[in-house]
Amino acid sequence: MAAFIVRMGPLVVLWLAVCLSGSRAVDRGNFKTCNQSAFCKRQRALKTGQSPYRALLETLELTNTKLTLQLINDNNKVRLLLELYRLQGNMTRVKINELKPLKPRFEVPDVLINDPPTEPLSLLSQDENGVVLSLGADTQRLIVSAKPFRLDIMEGREVLLSLNSRGLLAFEHLRSRKDTLSDTDGAEKKEETDAANEQAEGEETVKEDEKAEDGMWEETFKSHTDSKPNGPSSISLDVSLPGVEHVYGIPEHADTLKLKTTDGGDPYRLYNLDVFQYELFNPMALYGAIPVMLSHSPQRTMGLFWLNAAETWVDISSNTAGKTVFGQMLDFVQGSSEAPQTDVRWISESGIIDVFIMLGPSPNDVFSQYASLTGTQAFPPLSALAYHQCRWNYNDQEDVAAVDQGFDDHDIPYDFIWLDIEHADGKRYFTWDPHKFPQPRDMLQGLEDKRRKMVAIVDPHIKVDTNYKIHNEIRSRGFYIKNKDGGDYEGWCWPGNSGYPDFTNPEMRAWWASMFAYDQYEGSMENLYTWNDMNEPSVFNGPEVTMHKDALHRNWEHRELHNIYGLYVQMATAEGLVQRSGGAERPFVLTRAFFAGSQRYGAVWTGDNAAEWDHLKISIPMCLSLGLVGVSFCGADVGGFFKTPSTELLVRWYQTGAYQPFFRAHAHLDTPRREPWLFGPDNTALIRDAVRQRYALLPYWYQLFYHAHQTGQPVMRPLWVEYPQDTATFSMDDQFLLGKDLLVHPVTEEGARGVTAYLPGNGEVWFDVHTFQKHNGAQNLYIPVTMSSIPVFQRGGSIIPRKVRVRRSSSCMEHDPYTLYVALNTKRFAEGELYIDDGHTFNFERQKQFIHRRLYFANNSLSSRNLAPGSQFTTLSWIEKVVILGASKPNKATLRMSDGMESLLDFEFNASMSVLTLRKPGVNAGMDWTIVLQ
Amino acid sequence: MALAHLLLLTSFALLIRTGETVEIQRPRGVPLSKRQFYEEDKPFTCLDGSRTIPFDRVNDDYCDCKDGSDEPGTAACPNGSFHCTNAGFKPAFIPSSRINDGICDCCDTTDEYNSGATCQNTCRELGHKERESLQKMAEITKEGFMLKQQLIHEAKKGQEEKQVKLTEIQSGKKELEEKVEALRTVKELAEEPEKEAKERHLKAWEEQKELLLIEKDKARMAEAFLELDDDADGFVSVSELQSHLELDPDSDGSLTETEAQGLLGGADRVDTTTFESLWSSIKDKYLSQSQSEPPAPVDTPQEDSKEAASDPDADSYREDYGGDEDDEDEEEEEDDDEPEEEQDKQAPPTIRTPEKKDDDEVSMPPYDAETQSLIDAAQKARDSFDEAERALREMDDQIKNLEKEIGFDFGPSAEFAYLYSQCYELSTSEYIYRLCPFNRVSQKPKFGGSETNLGLWGQWAGPEDNVYLLMKYDHGTSCWQGPNRSTTVKLTCGKDTIVTSTSEPSRCEYLMEFTTPAVCQEPPSLEESIHGHSEL
């Protein structure tokens, strides 16, 4: 769906035409730079140097769960309260708030899945310069220095990370307005604070830093004025990472996987925005924000979670970034005095400092640490991992039926067809256009008859229309967000004048969820799922196309929680889908806006991209970045949303998308049709082949998502996650791993004749999944490609299950047998897993109804053993075939069942490729069995 | 083993046309035509010859043959196909992947033998319907084809008539051309004396006018003198002159004494005679008191525009989006029409400057009788010439149109010729669509709004073997940020010539279905059309 476009009347069209006349890319002028964002400008003006903050060691209190300590700003004497927690799982939490704020400052709720369990901190030593605390059994210590205040986490003699070492801790304390308007107010307040703050030395000096700067009490951007009744409230903290040259994360940006330094440019911005035709390779904010950064070096991986939902900017600088490779080598040879270091600085407009330091040390440790805080990826219904066909818009029921039939006529599988905003009656969500979709249940039943499903869009802007039930209910219940004057906030979006429900209100969310009940959402059925778009929220006539910051969510300003609004929309919607089934069925909800924790509610996509080769390329780092911070279920619009792809680009995008987690084709209203069969039989065949590869691999995808749900490990991974010592992989973002066993290097260059893939791992071997050709690891491999090529490699040492009987939807394949692809490593060993459940309910969790097998090949035997003894599930699926790559020819192959039954298996051996194929073991996929090769 | 109990062989009861029932044994999913390759108890050779396997591996739910031929009745081979006999209806092949997928594909239910799906045998019903519709189609085709013959006949006749008419007109044109030339000569001859006489008349009049002007100026001067001479003493004095600010030589708003004196040639006062010599220097500026009122300034509109500009930005947004109505397509109309309307609105109102009517202007006296008769004669000659020339132009147009029509590709036998210069309409809930074959396609909202051009005749665009199945109309009204509208018209055989449906599958690309007898093919015998595809 488009940001802003379009058919909203001639004036807009003219206006847009003017906007677009220069270039078709984003109009940068619509969005703030740091310099145009008053707090960012103020904070960034503060330079590195001696911190004015001093720890008052005499205020130190140590309890079982935490350490507290007061900090004082020697310039203005305002005191802060520092809280330090040692969290279970090798994490440290640092919280800093005003000791006595004028009014409470916002702390972000609903992101942490629980109050993180703590472990006791012990005091190792203390003197007038600071304290040393132990972070557990190993040699990790936390050092609090008093003057100036700083925090260092050390392991042995090595500093892992330092806070405020550059003196950029800055806390704009809440204050009363000091102008004529609020004179009396201010006087009263001052007396109160005086009384309350007895130990505070010399209140008069407080005013030192209170010079009213521009933008402190009011700020105007373009024609929009932010009233800022609470004045300045921004916060900032610097984090230094010695020994670190690579940092990742803080999505969403259309940029490389490895974050760049921001010296001389704008910081990376985190502020959920509906950006029309976004540009690539820059730090501008996009639709979602996850304030989590990972640092990585061959020695250690760490994570930093800045729990703040206000507008946030992140500066990154590095002492090695400017150096040439030669310069770095010189340093190395000469033993440079300067070790590499990355310095990061977080700036937020409001709230408190609440930082979670995840100390790793391995990438997987960081993933599970972050998962223990914010939860893991929702386990989607199996069908949601299949192929999705979307377009703005499928015109009517006949159109839907015709497209559905088109897939069967061309023998291309698909599971979901999607309806964009035009399906609703005048963009009134939860309704259907009476002319185009008069019989939605008939349409849904038609899809159900083919075991397929539908997604219809439900956006969070509600048409202000007294004949619209949803609007009337929200208004009468007082569930709308209010404007600064207390009336219902109204803004322009697709339906025209719209209200925005306050999803931060749990009562509102409960009511919203209830609207998805089958008797409330007319025309809905079990196979109808939901898509939340525009939930940044997008407000066409708002500042930066979003909501005014002084709008009110009950007690809190929108400013405090902007970045989490979208999370709440998806949360309430997913809850609705769960509830409508009485809690039985797993939901599937796609969202455009997101925040830390959004992974718990469904899938995200990278928004309104364009049909350009660079947009295809950027889909890889964008989804990799999201995966690193918990969101595995990520995809980009296949084909590109804006503009029209060349046939070559479309085919290549299908080939890439088939190996990315969320696989959906989508197109703008104004583009020509692009269903897969519209580009001649050859291209139809290419697209069919790519989609079929996806379907065959669904058992592996499903298992990866189960794994992500259990552990928080990303499904789609940068290579360095599995090869953390291999520095060659640290900046790689044109290829990726699925789990740890499949390496994908999609063709993303126009007219490519070949690609060079990097196969990692010294001593590893990789098998081309199409040809079974074996390649050694730790090499750059040139692969000649044709239009049908999708370079994918299976790691030697792995076993991957596939269902090669591809049918018209994933549901149709439920009971089909498995083929096991066993790729042997140089030690003639391999292992893998097989996960099976009903594919759509919560029974796997609640009643342990699933099958989880460990498959392993060792000593010439392939065995299947139960990984989850307490579980129970029966499947009709069986083992159809076993393909062993890198095998030698046996004399015989014997299948042994657990009851001792034995039978001989027929086999074929391809000597030139060393591929052994075992014919029809025929065992049920849930059983114990062993195949012995002799 | 999950599917160990698969039926290898099945008996099929086939209803042969003769009515007798024969049972033929063959593996599941094998068409009768390939039965001989599947012989029980003999090794089976894959149909591509790639390998030979024991017969018990046929339909054992494991794919042994690369071509999928060993598993005609299971889903084991990705490239296999399954044959449904569909007794009572048309037999069909379906991809193997649709066997036991829980969805009924074969009307005889044979594809779902182990999926738990409950399928109803609908072959008889479908066959019945199929036969009915084929019969109906056959009738339509037959009638349509007859109509087509008629159309061809008429087209041929029409074509011949047009050819004849063209020849006629072309020969008529020659005559007319000669006539035009003759009349031109007559006209030119008559115009010569007319011109001379007119010039004479004009010259005489101009001389007379010159005299009149001099007299008028004198009268004006006298009038001015009297007007200026306030005290009627027979002199115009400096002070009397000073009340006429318009005469101020440096236009500084005051006429000083010195300046006035200067105007009076250095004298304090002048009499009529002296005034006469000064008159020429002041007469251009001089305003008679009766016409000296200054014009009232008109600037109210400016204030209005200032107010509009000071509107807050948010309000202008509101206006921007305010045009939104629920109906997208209507807006689309508005989008397109807007520029024109805008222009109309913005076109400057014709400024009506008050015409300076010189009351004293004396019109030219009528021509004398001799001149007038020359003019009349010339006019008559001109009229006759113009008329003849117009007739010639019309004739040219006729020829051009005829040639265009004759040259048009109306199909192999000109069977589409009857559509030329016709229009066909289809009314939907919102629009009236109009197809004027070989000309244009358009769409007009039912409830107000102007027509949108959906494309102008482009070309025949059907497949190579029959290009006359599709018409392409393009270069219609352009879409915002999109292409120009275009329409594809799909022609199907029908007795009547009607537009049966329209749709917009892709934005601004329309599809129209149109029936006409002109595409009806010679019907095969009825028998063949019903049973032609049956097995055996």
mmCIF file of C-alpha atoms in Angstrom, chain A residues 215-405:
data_model
loop_
_atom_site.group_PDB
_atom_site.id
_atom_site.type_symbol
_atom_site.label_atom_id
_atom_site.label_comp_id
_atom_site.label_asym_id
_atom_site.label_seq_id
_atom_site.Cartn_x
_atom_site.Cartn_y
_atom_site.Cartn_z
ATOM 1 C CA GLY A 215 12.331 24.218 20.082
ATOM 2 C CA MET A 216 12.265 23.485 23.797
ATOM 3 C CA TRP A 217 8.684 24.540 24.399
ATOM 4 C CA GLU A 218 7.371 24.608 20.898
ATOM 5 C CA GLU A 219 8.655 23.342 17.607
ATOM 6 C CA THR A 220 7.470 23.866 14.085
ATOM 7 C CA PHE A 221 8.211 21.672 11.133
ATOM 8 C CA LYS A 222 6.781 22.696 7.802
ATOM 9 C CA SER A 223 3.288 23.895 8.706
ATOM 10 C CA HIS A 224 2.956 21.757 11.818
ATOM 11 C CA THR A 225 3.491 23.040 15.314
ATOM 12 C CA ASP A 226 4.272 20.720 18.173
ATOM 13 C CA SER A 227 2.986 22.383 21.343
ATOM 14 C CA LYS A 228 5.374 20.578 23.754
ATOM 15 C CA PRO A 229 3.521 21.411 26.974
ATOM 16 C CA ASN A 230 6.075 19.419 28.989
ATOM 17 C CA GLY A 231 9.084 21.142 27.543
ATOM 18 C CA PRO A 232 12.416 19.497 26.882
ATOM 19 C CA SER A 233 12.796 15.918 28.079
ATOM 20 C CA SER A 234 15.380 14.256 25.892
ATOM 21 C CA ILE A 235 17.972 11.766 27.002
ATOM 22 C CA SER A 236 21.258 10.561 25.633
ATOM 23 C CA LEU A 237 23.914 8.034 26.466
ATOM 24 C CA ASP A 238 27.121 6.918 24.820
ATOM 25 C CA VAL A 239 28.342 3.352 24.661
ATOM 26 C CA SER A 240 31.881 2.449 23.670
ATOM 27 C CA LEU A 241 32.778 -0.956 22.334
ATOM 28 C CA PRO A 242 36.531 -1.606 22.413
ATOM 29 C CA GLY A 243 37.732 -4.181 19.924
ATOM 30 C CA VAL A 244 34.565 -3.879 17.869
ATOM 31 C CA GLU A 245 34.512 -2.931 14.208
ATOM 32 C CA HIS A 246 31.134 -4.344 13.235
ATOM 33 C CA VAL A 247 27.738 -3.354 14.544
ATOM 34 C CA TYR A 248 24.355 -4.463 13.204
ATOM 35 C CA GLY A 249 20.650 -4.128 13.819
ATOM 36 C CA ILE A 250 18.534 -1.068 14.773
ATOM 37 C CA PRO A 251 16.087 -1.697 11.924
ATOM 38 C CA GLU A 252 14.299 -0.450 9.996
ATOM 39 C CA HIS A 253 16.598 1.196 7.478
ATOM 40 C CA ALA A 254 17.073 0.583 3.792
ATOM 41 C CA ASP A 255 20.783 0.144 4.266
ATOM 42 C CA THR A 256 23.587 -2.360 4.370
ATOM 43 C CA LEU A 257 23.699 -5.110 6.992
ATOM 44 C CA LYS A 258 26.816 -3.701 8.629
ATOM 45 C CA LEU A 259 25.901 -0.341 10.064
ATOM 46 C CA LYS A 260 27.898 2.590 8.800
ATOM 47 C CA THR A 261 29.477 5.361 10.784
ATOM 48 C CA THR A 262 27.339 8.460 10.918
ATOM 49 C CA ASP A 263 30.079 11.082 11.239
ATOM 50 C CA GLY A 264 29.383 13.954 8.925
ATOM 51 C CA GLY A 265 25.882 12.777 8.165
ATOM 52 C CA ASP A 266 22.641 12.189 9.969
ATOM 53 C CA PRO A 267 22.407 9.554 12.701
ATOM 54 C CA TYR A 268 20.330 6.456 12.046
ATOM 55 C CA ARG A 269 16.808 7.458 12.899
ATOM 56 C CA LEU A 270 14.188 5.309 14.605
ATOM 57 C CA TYR A 271 10.765 6.843 14.171
ATOM 58 C CA ASN A 272 7.995 4.825 12.539
ATOM 59 C CA LEU A 273 7.091 6.656 9.350
ATOM 60 C CA ASP A 274 5.151 6.035 6.176
ATOM 61 C CA VAL A 275 7.811 7.020 3.672
ATOM 62 C CA PHE A 276 6.554 7.373 0.120
ATOM 63 C CA GLN A 277 8.981 5.751 -2.324
ATOM 64 C CA TYR A 278 11.853 5.362 0.086
ATOM 65 C CA GLU A 279 15.450 5.743 -0.943
ATOM 66 C CA LEU A 280 18.116 3.145 -0.408
ATOM 67 C CA PHE A 281 21.406 3.303 1.460
ATOM 68 C CA ASN A 282 20.689 6.044 3.951
ATOM 69 C CA PRO A 283 19.849 6.271 7.652
ATOM 70 C CA MET A 284 16.352 7.740 7.238
ATOM 71 C CA ALA A 285 13.624 6.272 9.392
ATOM 72 C CA LEU A 286 11.182 3.803 7.885
ATOM 73 C CA TYR A 287 8.028 2.027 9.001
ATOM 74 C CA GLY A 288 9.352 0.206 12.046
ATOM 75 C CA ALA A 289 11.842 0.637 14.869
ATOM 76 C CA ILE A 290 13.677 -1.920 16.940
ATOM 77 C CA PRO A 291 16.208 -0.172 19.172
ATOM 78 C CA VAL A 292 18.517 -3.154 19.436
ATOM 79 C CA MET A 293 22.097 -3.171 18.236
ATOM 80 C CA LEU A 294 24.453 -6.126 18.007
ATOM 81 C CA SER A 295 28.206 -5.821 18.083
ATOM 82 C CA HIS A 296 30.435 -8.520 16.782
ATOM 83 C CA SER A 297 34.107 -9.343 16.709
ATOM 84 C CA PRO A 298 35.854 -12.694 16.351
ATOM 85 C CA GLN A 299 36.125 -12.717 20.137
ATOM 86 C CA ARG A 300 32.611 -11.851 21.164
ATOM 87 C CA THR A 301 29.092 -10.945 20.185
ATOM 88 C CA MET A 302 27.103 -8.585 22.361
ATOM 89 C CA GLY A 303 23.794 -6.811 22.195
ATOM 90 C CA LEU A 304 22.387 -3.534 23.415
ATOM 91 C CA PHE A 305 18.670 -2.968 23.839
ATOM 92 C CA TRP A 306 17.626 0.653 24.352
ATOM 93 C CA LEU A 307 14.084 0.308 25.648
ATOM 94 C CA ASN A 308 12.534 3.591 24.576
ATOM 95 C CA ALA A 309 9.562 4.152 22.265
ATOM 96 C CA ALA A 310 10.051 7.873 21.570
ATOM 97 C CA GLU A 311 11.762 9.291 18.512
ATOM 98 C CA THR A 312 15.339 8.036 18.672
ATOM 99 C CA TRP A 313 18.565 8.758 16.813
ATOM 100 C CA VAL A 314 21.670 6.597 16.887
ATOM 101 C CA ASP A 315 25.136 7.920 16.108
ATOM 102 C CA ILE A 316 27.907 5.513 15.269
ATOM 103 C CA SER A 317 31.572 6.325 14.938
ATOM 104 C CA SER A 318 34.612 4.180 14.653
ATOM 105 C CA ASN A 319 38.299 4.797 14.941
ATOM 106 C CA THR A 320 39.037 2.414 12.095
ATOM 107 C CA ALA A 321 36.300 3.365 9.714
ATOM 108 C CA GLY A 322 38.342 5.976 7.962
ATOM 109 C CA LYS A 323 41.430 3.847 7.581
ATOM 110 C CA THR A 324 42.326 2.067 4.435
ATOM 111 C CA VAL A 325 43.063 -1.614 4.470
ATOM 112 C CA PHE A 326 46.697 -0.689 4.059
ATOM 113 C CA GLY A 327 46.555 1.623 7.040
ATOM 114 C CA GLN A 328 45.020 -1.085 9.142
ATOM 115 C CA MET A 329 47.709 -3.526 8.064
ATOM 116 C CA LEU A 330 50.344 -1.017 8.964
ATOM 117 C CA ASP A 331 48.809 -0.687 12.380
ATOM 118 C CA PHE A 332 48.858 -4.412 12.692
ATOM 119 C CA VAL A 333 52.481 -4.754 11.621
ATOM 120 C CA GLN A 334 53.678 -1.873 13.741
ATOM 121 C CA GLY A 335 51.557 -2.849 16.671
ATOM 122 C CA SER A 336 49.297 0.162 16.571
ATOM 123 C CA SER A 337 48.721 1.958 19.784
ATOM 124 C CA GLU A 338 45.099 2.269 18.931
ATOM 125 C CA ALA A 339 42.891 -0.814 19.138
ATOM 126 C CA PRO A 340 39.752 -0.748 16.993
ATOM 127 C CA GLN A 341 36.752 0.669 18.747
ATOM 128 C CA THR A 342 33.194 1.549 17.859
ATOM 129 C CA ASP A 343 31.413 4.322 19.695
ATOM 130 C CA VAL A 344 27.668 4.510 19.721
ATOM 131 C CA ARG A 345 25.409 7.206 21.017
ATOM 132 C CA TRP A 346 21.692 6.887 21.653
ATOM 133 C CA ILE A 347 19.451 9.939 21.743
ATOM 134 C CA SER A 348 15.729 9.796 22.500
ATOM 135 C CA GLU A 349 13.210 12.574 22.741
ATOM 136 C CA SER A 350 11.649 11.463 25.995
ATOM 137 C CA GLY A 351 11.203 8.667 28.517
ATOM 138 C CA ILE A 352 14.003 7.203 30.602
ATOM 139 C CA ILE A 353 17.291 5.493 29.956
ATOM 140 C CA ASP A 354 16.666 1.759 30.194
ATOM 141 C CA VAL A 355 19.444 -0.256 28.637
ATOM 142 C CA PHE A 356 19.852 -4.001 28.496
ATOM 143 C CA ILE A 357 23.399 -5.101 27.899
ATOM 144 C CA MET A 358 23.446 -8.606 26.478
ATOM 145 C CA LEU A 359 26.912 -9.960 27.007
ATOM 146 C CA GLY A 360 26.752 -12.945 24.673
ATOM 147 C CA PRO A 361 29.418 -14.162 24.191
ATOM 148 C CA SER A 362 28.212 -16.114 21.132
ATOM 149 C CA PRO A 363 25.669 -14.876 18.599
ATOM 150 C CA ASN A 364 23.246 -17.564 19.743
ATOM 151 C CA ASP A 365 23.683 -16.436 23.333
ATOM 152 C CA VAL A 366 22.689 -12.906 22.356
ATOM 153 C CA PHE A 367 19.628 -14.228 20.504
ATOM 154 C CA SER A 368 18.463 -16.194 23.509
ATOM 155 C CA GLN A 369 19.241 -13.293 25.845
ATOM 156 C CA TYR A 370 17.132 -10.942 23.762
ATOM 157 C CA ALA A 371 14.421 -13.607 23.431
ATOM 158 C CA SER A 372 14.321 -13.968 27.203
ATOM 159 C CA LEU A 373 13.476 -10.266 27.398
ATOM 160 C CA THR A 374 11.013 -9.719 24.546
ATOM 161 C CA GLY A 375 9.943 -13.211 23.524
ATOM 162 C CA THR A 376 10.440 -15.165 20.354
ATOM 163 C CA GLN A 377 9.016 -15.263 16.876
ATOM 164 C CA ALA A 378 5.364 -16.326 16.786
ATOM 165 C CA PHE A 379 5.111 -19.811 15.322
ATOM 166 C CA PRO A 380 3.052 -19.209 12.205
ATOM 167 C CA PRO A 381 0.568 -21.575 10.652
ATOM 168 C CA LEU A 382 2.478 -23.702 8.148
ATOM 169 C CA SER A 383 0.515 -22.272 5.242
ATOM 170 C CA ALA A 384 1.738 -18.753 6.056
ATOM 171 C CA LEU A 385 5.238 -19.933 5.106
ATOM 172 C CA ALA A 386 4.000 -20.842 1.644
ATOM 173 C CA TYR A 387 3.446 -18.476 -1.275
ATOM 174 C CA HIS A 388 1.171 -15.425 -1.044
ATOM 175 C CA GLN A 389 -0.418 -13.714 -4.034
ATOM 176 C CA CYS A 390 -1.271 -10.071 -3.469
ATOM 177 C CA ARG A 391 -2.118 -7.025 -5.512
ATOM 178 C CA TRP A 392 -3.616 -3.635 -4.856
ATOM 179 C CA ASN A 393 -6.268 -4.659 -5.722
ATOM 180 C CA TYR A 394 -8.018 -7.782 -6.856
ATOM 181 C CA ASN A 395 -11.047 -6.074 -8.268
ATOM 182 C CA ASP A 396 -13.929 -8.279 -7.298
ATOM 183 C CA GLN A 397 -14.994 -11.824 -6.502
ATOM 184 C CA GLU A 398 -14.794 -12.851 -10.141
ATOM 185 C CA ASP A 399 -11.254 -11.521 -10.308
ATOM 186 C CA VAL A 400 -10.298 -13.519 -7.225
ATOM 187 C CA ALA A 401 -11.833 -16.653 -8.725
ATOM 188 C CA ALA A 402 -10.056 -16.071 -12.027
ATOM 189 C CA VAL A 403 -6.646 -15.573 -10.402
ATOM 190 C CA ASP A 404 -7.224 -18.639 -8.246
ATOM 191 C CA GLN A 405 -8.044 -20.639 -11.358
#
